[in-house]
Amino acid sequence: MLFHTWTFLFFFLIVFGGYLALRPTRLWTSWLLLASYVFYGWWNPFYLLLIVYSTVLDFGVVAMMDRQQPGSSNRRPWLIVSIVNNLTLLAFFKYADFLIENLNALGANFPEASRLMPFGLEYLLPVGISFYTFQSLSYTLDFYRGTIKRERSFVRFATFVTFFPQLVAGPIERSKNLLPQFRHAPRITTQHLTDGLSLFLVGLFKKLALANYLALYVDLVYSAPGDHNSIALLFATICFAWQIYFDFSGYTDMARGIARMMGFNLMLNFNHPYLATGLGDFWSRWHISLSTWFRDYLYLPLGGNRRGELITCRNLLIVFLASALWHGAAWHFIVWGALHAVGIILTRTLERSTWYREHLPDTIKRLWVFAFVCFAWIFFRAETVGEAWLIVTRICTLDGAHPTTWPLPLGWLVLAAFAYQLSSLTAPTRRFITSSPVRIATATCMLILLVFYSSSGGAFIYFQF
Amino acid sequence: MPASQLQDDFHYPPHALRLGARELLLTGGLFVLFGFLAPGLWTGRELFEPGADYRVPYELSNDYWLYERHLREASKDETAVLLIGDSVIWGEYVTREGTLSHFLNEEAAGNQHFVNAGLNGLFPLALEGLVEDFTHPVRRRKVILHANLLWMTSAESDLSSTKEQVFNHQPLIPQFSPPIPCYRAPFEKRISNLANRNVSLFAFSKHLQNAYFDQLSIPDWTMERAHAWQAPARHLLAGHLPEEPHEDPDRGETSSRHKSWSDGTRSPQSFPWVSPDESLQLAAFKRLTTLLLHRDNELLIIVGPLNEHMIAEGSLSAYRKLRSELVNWLQERGILHYLPRVLPSEHYGDASHPLTHGYRQLAHEIYPLPTFQKWLE
């Protein structure tokens, strides 16, 4: 069930109505849990088995840990059970195909070797598995560390794992933030409703009018990069940078808006990432919930930046490769992650220098960060590393052999996206943008454009992860 | 205090669009106002001059907003009589000067204006939806409704077979009730169809896509057409409502399609007619008739004439039984109806569509009828 569908509208109206009616009773969490299971089961009811398994396992693991003394080493095996189970689930559905494909490719060099799974292994990746697995895992990790108390209600915990607004594409919530919100029925004020509706409108607009439109051009060019010249490939790459931002942040906005209408606060997941003045800064603004997850549960436990420059570089490389693998089991994702890791390793000293921080104009910094991020997006978006390399070489060699076609409105759209982001930087433009008449006019135009200028489009990009 | 300055622990990116209650209400109000005004303002700007024989062009058969506009314009004429039906009324093989409404206009010699309110590709289940949602301008008007029993020749035509089928005008058929077994659209599509039918702004948006953007969404149009450099707004303002071509290679007496059904190798056929009790199309036609009566339309039903020359002997009795069932039903309710004589074989293009001479003959038969004249008064 996608947020931008009529089906979801009906679903939400029923859920919201029931939620309002049940808030004075103890049944409201059960109602939200039921709604979340219906929401998830709408894709494929069999997926529910997985999410229930993951939920029961982590709930049980923490209950077993709770039986041990705090700080006791007896807790560790239970933590390992949770980590292994969750990661195995993820690995089976996300990486088995990749592993077998690569082993088979390797085995092809040895004529006598038999092929692994010669019949092929086409798993149907359960939507959102990477998101809820990480969310559930954060609960066991936090409990192990002693930063949260054990949740004694299974219904509450299950609602935390499956909470439908953020179930399939985040934000990946921390138990510390979201779980306590299920302890008492949240207050719902007019501001919650208006904030929620505003966020939902913005998200809907980002998805239907912007991301889907950009996708038309990106898909056209990236489906046959060999047929397009350097300008088209460059423009398509810039379009993809905006497409993925609008698509993913649009989903997050809608998720936060829906939760907000019901009185819940979900974390901020995007904060104008293309205004970043450094690669580190970019990752503190892009997919914040995943970046902070890796920071807290992988980077810092590995030693963070406290154990010398070499270990820091190693940790950064591990984190970015893990992040790449989280996105998908394919070499082009790994190259994308490696590029960001190398980029950050190479620039972190520079970014801390006085010259960079105080003398280099922010515009130059933003331009270089955007250029680097776009360069890395080529590997993220292309189907294979080979295709990505073809695109890079075509762009770099200014290949003009093929005619360029790109629709003018798309060019304006990209310029408008830049202009809107930049408008937040100066006080007068910020004041203008946030003035009441401008906001009303903007929202009205968004609604009108949604009717006349939106393109039909399927799922969100991040559903595949 | 603006909403953006309210103290809250909820994190918003700087300068994000955050509306307060009053601002949201104002936004909603402005949008609704736009929804009411835009189609009207566009109507004033869009050049639409339907002549006496105007029919919605074939390419715009899915443009229900234009269809409604056509009826609204036509209903300004007090003498207007609407002919509602499928491609038999619209004129599958003929130009607009070869349709039944045209020849009735000729017979009337200006005393009445017979309006071609047919639409290509329709059938009773879709016609019901069309009348329900897009014929409001013609309440209390005289309506000639055509009953085409061709749609009951088989379970497939009747849409009562269980095998999934692709057919025209899916948005117009009942989306949920009564259930149509061969219609397997997902829930989302059905809801979307209902929204497009019931929210006039959506129908208007579809009209712009149909009429000016090659039936594509505007973003798709900017991608798929060679004139992608052109801004859609400029294209829209410079555009004209498509009209029927003067020389249509597919229609009219000079076209290769305009030939008698018996000119080829076709011979009479047996049809596995559906039973009147089980026919979805017949039930839809009855509901449609009731709806028009409830809207105080003065109704005349013309049943057929189907091309009986094309129906094999063994199949004729089933057809006549079906026709009698409909006629009895009309008689029981006192609904005025007429069964024209079967036209000569050479005047049919296929099982139900007359050719130009057929329409002329039909008009010549119907118009002078005393019952018809009395009804017109």
PDB file of C-alpha atoms in Angstrom, chain A residues 149-343:
ATOM      1  CA  LYS A 149      14.540  -0.526  29.801  1.00  0.00           C
ATOM      2  CA  ARG A 150      12.910  -3.727  28.698  1.00  0.00           C
ATOM      3  CA  GLU A 151       9.497  -3.280  27.096  1.00  0.00           C
ATOM      4  CA  ARG A 152       7.166  -5.646  28.900  1.00  0.00           C
ATOM      5  CA  SER A 153       4.189  -5.333  26.568  1.00  0.00           C
ATOM      6  CA  PHE A 154       4.536  -7.425  23.434  1.00  0.00           C
ATOM      7  CA  VAL A 155       1.826  -5.428  21.703  1.00  0.00           C
ATOM      8  CA  ARG A 156       3.682  -2.182  22.359  1.00  0.00           C
ATOM      9  CA  PHE A 157       6.955  -3.627  21.151  1.00  0.00           C
ATOM     10  CA  ALA A 158       5.358  -5.138  18.055  1.00  0.00           C
ATOM     11  CA  THR A 159       3.740  -1.778  17.311  1.00  0.00           C
ATOM     12  CA  PHE A 160       7.143  -0.135  17.616  1.00  0.00           C
ATOM     13  CA  VAL A 161       8.665  -2.577  15.098  1.00  0.00           C
ATOM     14  CA  THR A 162       5.792  -2.403  12.627  1.00  0.00           C
ATOM     15  CA  PHE A 163       4.449   1.141  13.050  1.00  0.00           C
ATOM     16  CA  PHE A 164       2.985   1.563   9.571  1.00  0.00           C
ATOM     17  CA  PRO A 165       3.994   5.144   8.692  1.00  0.00           C
ATOM     18  CA  GLN A 166       7.697   4.311   8.828  1.00  0.00           C
ATOM     19  CA  LEU A 167       7.632   0.538   8.418  1.00  0.00           C
ATOM     20  CA  VAL A 168       8.761   0.126   4.832  1.00  0.00           C
ATOM     21  CA  ALA A 169      11.145   3.010   4.186  1.00  0.00           C
ATOM     22  CA  GLY A 170      11.959   4.603   7.520  1.00  0.00           C
ATOM     23  CA  PRO A 171      12.985   6.755   9.227  1.00  0.00           C
ATOM     24  CA  ILE A 172      14.640   3.894  11.117  1.00  0.00           C
ATOM     25  CA  GLU A 173      13.474   4.829  14.568  1.00  0.00           C
ATOM     26  CA  ARG A 174      15.329   4.215  17.804  1.00  0.00           C
ATOM     27  CA  SER A 175      13.548   2.432  20.588  1.00  0.00           C
ATOM     28  CA  LYS A 176      14.583   5.306  22.860  1.00  0.00           C
ATOM     29  CA  ASN A 177      12.597   7.763  20.775  1.00  0.00           C
ATOM     30  CA  LEU A 178       9.578   5.841  19.532  1.00  0.00           C
ATOM     31  CA  LEU A 179       8.889   3.112  22.066  1.00  0.00           C
ATOM     32  CA  PRO A 180       8.076   5.475  24.948  1.00  0.00           C
ATOM     33  CA  GLN A 181       5.558   7.223  22.699  1.00  0.00           C
ATOM     34  CA  PHE A 182       3.449   4.051  22.738  1.00  0.00           C
ATOM     35  CA  ARG A 183       3.213   4.014  26.530  1.00  0.00           C
ATOM     36  CA  HIS A 184       0.480   6.653  26.700  1.00  0.00           C
ATOM     37  CA  ALA A 185      -1.984   7.727  24.074  1.00  0.00           C
ATOM     38  CA  PRO A 186      -0.382  10.820  22.587  1.00  0.00           C
ATOM     39  CA  ARG A 187      -2.117  14.154  22.779  1.00  0.00           C
ATOM     40  CA  ILE A 188      -3.411  15.338  19.435  1.00  0.00           C
ATOM     41  CA  THR A 189      -3.609  19.078  18.976  1.00  0.00           C
ATOM     42  CA  THR A 190      -4.590  21.219  16.036  1.00  0.00           C
ATOM     43  CA  GLN A 191      -0.922  21.837  15.450  1.00  0.00           C
ATOM     44  CA  HIS A 192      -0.251  18.118  15.179  1.00  0.00           C
ATOM     45  CA  LEU A 193      -2.911  17.877  12.504  1.00  0.00           C
ATOM     46  CA  THR A 194      -1.767  20.932  10.568  1.00  0.00           C
ATOM     47  CA  ASP A 195       1.895  19.927  10.780  1.00  0.00           C
ATOM     48  CA  GLY A 196       0.983  16.452   9.634  1.00  0.00           C
ATOM     49  CA  LEU A 197      -1.110  17.663   6.736  1.00  0.00           C
ATOM     50  CA  SER A 198       1.581  20.162   5.678  1.00  0.00           C
ATOM     51  CA  LEU A 199       4.240  17.464   5.720  1.00  0.00           C
ATOM     52  CA  PHE A 200       2.026  15.043   3.864  1.00  0.00           C
ATOM     53  CA  LEU A 201       1.243  17.605   1.174  1.00  0.00           C
ATOM     54  CA  VAL A 202       4.918  18.414   0.689  1.00  0.00           C
ATOM     55  CA  GLY A 203       5.820  14.726   0.551  1.00  0.00           C
ATOM     56  CA  LEU A 204       3.061  13.962  -1.899  1.00  0.00           C
ATOM     57  CA  PHE A 205       4.181  16.814  -4.124  1.00  0.00           C
ATOM     58  CA  LYS A 206       7.811  15.739  -3.963  1.00  0.00           C
ATOM     59  CA  LYS A 207       6.876  12.219  -4.999  1.00  0.00           C
ATOM     60  CA  LEU A 208       4.145  12.712  -7.591  1.00  0.00           C
ATOM     61  CA  ALA A 209       5.054  15.991  -9.222  1.00  0.00           C
ATOM     62  CA  LEU A 210       8.829  16.046  -8.867  1.00  0.00           C
ATOM     63  CA  ALA A 211      10.397  12.617  -8.326  1.00  0.00           C
ATOM     64  CA  ASN A 212       8.149  10.786 -10.773  1.00  0.00           C
ATOM     65  CA  TYR A 213       8.718  13.417 -13.438  1.00  0.00           C
ATOM     66  CA  LEU A 214      12.479  13.335 -13.019  1.00  0.00           C
ATOM     67  CA  ALA A 215      12.310   9.529 -13.103  1.00  0.00           C
ATOM     68  CA  LEU A 216      10.878   9.623 -16.620  1.00  0.00           C
ATOM     69  CA  TYR A 217      14.043  11.229 -17.951  1.00  0.00           C
ATOM     70  CA  VAL A 218      16.480   9.375 -15.700  1.00  0.00           C
ATOM     71  CA  ASP A 219      14.990   5.996 -16.637  1.00  0.00           C
ATOM     72  CA  LEU A 220      15.053   6.912 -20.314  1.00  0.00           C
ATOM     73  CA  VAL A 221      18.751   7.802 -20.282  1.00  0.00           C
ATOM     74  CA  TYR A 222      20.000   5.239 -17.783  1.00  0.00           C
ATOM     75  CA  SER A 223      18.177   2.390 -19.503  1.00  0.00           C
ATOM     76  CA  ALA A 224      20.387   2.877 -22.552  1.00  0.00           C
ATOM     77  CA  PRO A 225      23.368   5.024 -21.582  1.00  0.00           C
ATOM     78  CA  GLY A 226      25.167   4.052 -24.774  1.00  0.00           C
ATOM     79  CA  ASP A 227      22.557   5.915 -26.796  1.00  0.00           C
ATOM     80  CA  HIS A 228      23.097   9.268 -25.099  1.00  0.00           C
ATOM     81  CA  ASN A 229      25.817  11.880 -25.244  1.00  0.00           C
ATOM     82  CA  SER A 230      27.715  13.474 -22.381  1.00  0.00           C
ATOM     83  CA  ILE A 231      25.296  16.357 -21.840  1.00  0.00           C
ATOM     84  CA  ALA A 232      22.293  14.069 -21.615  1.00  0.00           C
ATOM     85  CA  LEU A 233      24.139  11.713 -19.261  1.00  0.00           C
ATOM     86  CA  LEU A 234      25.315  14.578 -17.078  1.00  0.00           C
ATOM     87  CA  PHE A 235      21.865  16.101 -16.947  1.00  0.00           C
ATOM     88  CA  ALA A 236      20.281  12.720 -16.197  1.00  0.00           C
ATOM     89  CA  THR A 237      22.734  12.243 -13.333  1.00  0.00           C
ATOM     90  CA  ILE A 238      21.842  15.647 -11.864  1.00  0.00           C
ATOM     91  CA  CYS A 239      18.177  14.755 -12.343  1.00  0.00           C
ATOM     92  CA  PHE A 240      18.745  11.495 -10.497  1.00  0.00           C
ATOM     93  CA  ALA A 241      20.347  13.344  -7.605  1.00  0.00           C
ATOM     94  CA  TRP A 242      17.139  15.317  -7.260  1.00  0.00           C
ATOM     95  CA  GLN A 243      14.885  12.378  -8.046  1.00  0.00           C
ATOM     96  CA  ILE A 244      16.258  10.213  -5.268  1.00  0.00           C
ATOM     97  CA  TYR A 245      16.156  13.135  -2.863  1.00  0.00           C
ATOM     98  CA  PHE A 246      12.550  14.024  -3.683  1.00  0.00           C
ATOM     99  CA  ASP A 247      11.486  10.406  -3.744  1.00  0.00           C
ATOM    100  CA  PHE A 248      13.043   9.378  -0.463  1.00  0.00           C
ATOM    101  CA  SER A 249      12.557  12.611   1.458  1.00  0.00           C
ATOM    102  CA  GLY A 250       9.016  12.753   0.039  1.00  0.00           C
ATOM    103  CA  TYR A 251       8.308   9.364   1.546  1.00  0.00           C
ATOM    104  CA  THR A 252       9.829  10.461   4.848  1.00  0.00           C
ATOM    105  CA  ASP A 253       7.782  13.649   4.857  1.00  0.00           C
ATOM    106  CA  MET A 254       4.599  11.670   4.312  1.00  0.00           C
ATOM    107  CA  ALA A 255       5.586   9.127   6.962  1.00  0.00           C
ATOM    108  CA  ARG A 256       6.335  11.870   9.478  1.00  0.00           C
ATOM    109  CA  GLY A 257       3.167  13.700   8.510  1.00  0.00           C
ATOM    110  CA  ILE A 258       0.961  10.657   9.045  1.00  0.00           C
ATOM    111  CA  ALA A 259       2.601   9.885  12.373  1.00  0.00           C
ATOM    112  CA  ARG A 260       2.370  13.523  13.376  1.00  0.00           C
ATOM    113  CA  MET A 261      -1.381  13.583  12.720  1.00  0.00           C
ATOM    114  CA  MET A 262      -1.684  10.705  15.153  1.00  0.00           C
ATOM    115  CA  GLY A 263       0.410  12.570  17.714  1.00  0.00           C
ATOM    116  CA  PHE A 264       3.735  10.775  17.182  1.00  0.00           C
ATOM    117  CA  ASN A 265       7.104  12.359  16.481  1.00  0.00           C
ATOM    118  CA  LEU A 266       9.352  10.595  14.025  1.00  0.00           C
ATOM    119  CA  MET A 267      12.925  11.744  13.590  1.00  0.00           C
ATOM    120  CA  LEU A 268      14.111  14.111  10.876  1.00  0.00           C
ATOM    121  CA  ASN A 269      15.657  12.093   8.055  1.00  0.00           C
ATOM    122  CA  PHE A 270      16.765  14.772   5.580  1.00  0.00           C
ATOM    123  CA  ASN A 271      18.006  18.266   6.199  1.00  0.00           C
ATOM    124  CA  HIS A 272      18.788  19.941   2.865  1.00  0.00           C
ATOM    125  CA  PRO A 273      21.584  17.494   2.037  1.00  0.00           C
ATOM    126  CA  TYR A 274      22.610  19.330  -1.115  1.00  0.00           C
ATOM    127  CA  LEU A 275      23.521  22.363   0.941  1.00  0.00           C
ATOM    128  CA  ALA A 276      26.248  20.336   2.661  1.00  0.00           C
ATOM    129  CA  THR A 277      29.651  22.006   2.695  1.00  0.00           C
ATOM    130  CA  GLY A 278      31.593  18.784   3.196  1.00  0.00           C
ATOM    131  CA  LEU A 279      31.106  15.071   2.695  1.00  0.00           C
ATOM    132  CA  GLY A 280      30.828  14.502   6.438  1.00  0.00           C
ATOM    133  CA  ASP A 281      28.265  17.276   6.522  1.00  0.00           C
ATOM    134  CA  PHE A 282      26.392  15.584   3.673  1.00  0.00           C
ATOM    135  CA  TRP A 283      26.051  12.377   5.664  1.00  0.00           C
ATOM    136  CA  SER A 284      24.775  14.284   8.661  1.00  0.00           C
ATOM    137  CA  ARG A 285      21.966  15.605   6.433  1.00  0.00           C
ATOM    138  CA  TRP A 286      21.187  12.606   4.197  1.00  0.00           C
ATOM    139  CA  HIS A 287      19.215   9.605   5.470  1.00  0.00           C
ATOM    140  CA  ILE A 288      20.033  10.726   8.987  1.00  0.00           C
ATOM    141  CA  SER A 289      18.350   7.774  10.660  1.00  0.00           C
ATOM    142  CA  LEU A 290      20.565   5.261   8.831  1.00  0.00           C
ATOM    143  CA  SER A 291      23.742   7.325   9.170  1.00  0.00           C
ATOM    144  CA  THR A 292      23.265   7.686  12.904  1.00  0.00           C
ATOM    145  CA  TRP A 293      22.371   3.981  13.191  1.00  0.00           C
ATOM    146  CA  PHE A 294      25.683   3.004  11.637  1.00  0.00           C
ATOM    147  CA  ARG A 295      27.494   5.637  13.689  1.00  0.00           C
ATOM    148  CA  ASP A 296      26.047   4.410  16.979  1.00  0.00           C
ATOM    149  CA  TYR A 297      26.047   0.660  16.406  1.00  0.00           C
ATOM    150  CA  LEU A 298      29.042   0.146  14.149  1.00  0.00           C
ATOM    151  CA  TYR A 299      31.400   3.117  13.876  1.00  0.00           C
ATOM    152  CA  LEU A 300      31.601   3.976  17.560  1.00  0.00           C
ATOM    153  CA  PRO A 301      31.836   0.351  18.774  1.00  0.00           C
ATOM    154  CA  LEU A 302      34.699  -0.114  16.300  1.00  0.00           C
ATOM    155  CA  GLY A 303      36.491   2.725  18.033  1.00  0.00           C
ATOM    156  CA  GLY A 304      35.239   5.674  16.005  1.00  0.00           C
ATOM    157  CA  ASN A 305      37.988   8.245  15.556  1.00  0.00           C
ATOM    158  CA  ARG A 306      39.569   7.713  18.956  1.00  0.00           C
ATOM    159  CA  ARG A 307      42.162   5.124  18.002  1.00  0.00           C
ATOM    160  CA  GLY A 308      44.372   6.855  15.519  1.00  0.00           C
ATOM    161  CA  GLU A 309      44.091   7.924  11.932  1.00  0.00           C
ATOM    162  CA  LEU A 310      44.557   4.486  10.388  1.00  0.00           C
ATOM    163  CA  ILE A 311      41.904   2.810  12.514  1.00  0.00           C
ATOM    164  CA  THR A 312      39.542   5.720  11.826  1.00  0.00           C
ATOM    165  CA  CYS A 313      40.022   5.225   8.092  1.00  0.00           C
ATOM    166  CA  ARG A 314      39.402   1.503   8.478  1.00  0.00           C
ATOM    167  CA  ASN A 315      36.249   2.202  10.490  1.00  0.00           C
ATOM    168  CA  LEU A 316      34.971   4.647   7.907  1.00  0.00           C
ATOM    169  CA  LEU A 317      35.589   2.147   5.149  1.00  0.00           C
ATOM    170  CA  ILE A 318      33.757  -0.587   7.072  1.00  0.00           C
ATOM    171  CA  VAL A 319      30.803   1.681   7.810  1.00  0.00           C
ATOM    172  CA  PHE A 320      30.401   2.837   4.234  1.00  0.00           C
ATOM    173  CA  LEU A 321      30.773  -0.643   2.814  1.00  0.00           C
ATOM    174  CA  ALA A 322      28.177  -1.879   5.305  1.00  0.00           C
ATOM    175  CA  SER A 323      25.917   0.991   4.308  1.00  0.00           C
ATOM    176  CA  ALA A 324      26.420   0.072   0.643  1.00  0.00           C
ATOM    177  CA  LEU A 325      25.550  -3.548   1.337  1.00  0.00           C
ATOM    178  CA  TRP A 326      22.519  -2.423   3.310  1.00  0.00           C
ATOM    179  CA  HIS A 327      21.300  -0.755   0.112  1.00  0.00           C
ATOM    180  CA  GLY A 328      21.693  -3.861  -1.956  1.00  0.00           C
ATOM    181  CA  ALA A 329      23.809  -6.777  -2.907  1.00  0.00           C
ATOM    182  CA  ALA A 330      25.464  -5.562  -6.075  1.00  0.00           C
ATOM    183  CA  TRP A 331      28.926  -4.424  -7.005  1.00  0.00           C
ATOM    184  CA  HIS A 332      27.745  -1.003  -8.136  1.00  0.00           C
ATOM    185  CA  PHE A 333      26.419  -0.295  -4.636  1.00  0.00           C
ATOM    186  CA  ILE A 334      29.718  -1.419  -3.160  1.00  0.00           C
ATOM    187  CA  VAL A 335      31.615   0.942  -5.464  1.00  0.00           C
ATOM    188  CA  TRP A 336      29.210   3.725  -4.458  1.00  0.00           C
ATOM    189  CA  GLY A 337      29.889   3.080  -0.769  1.00  0.00           C
ATOM    190  CA  ALA A 338      33.625   2.780  -1.338  1.00  0.00           C
ATOM    191  CA  LEU A 339      33.662   6.086  -3.212  1.00  0.00           C
ATOM    192  CA  HIS A 340      32.032   7.869  -0.304  1.00  0.00           C
ATOM    193  CA  ALA A 341      34.379   6.189   2.150  1.00  0.00           C
ATOM    194  CA  VAL A 342      37.437   7.195   0.131  1.00  0.00           C
ATOM    195  CA  GLY A 343      36.000  10.676  -0.385  1.00  0.00           C
TER     196      GLY A 343
END
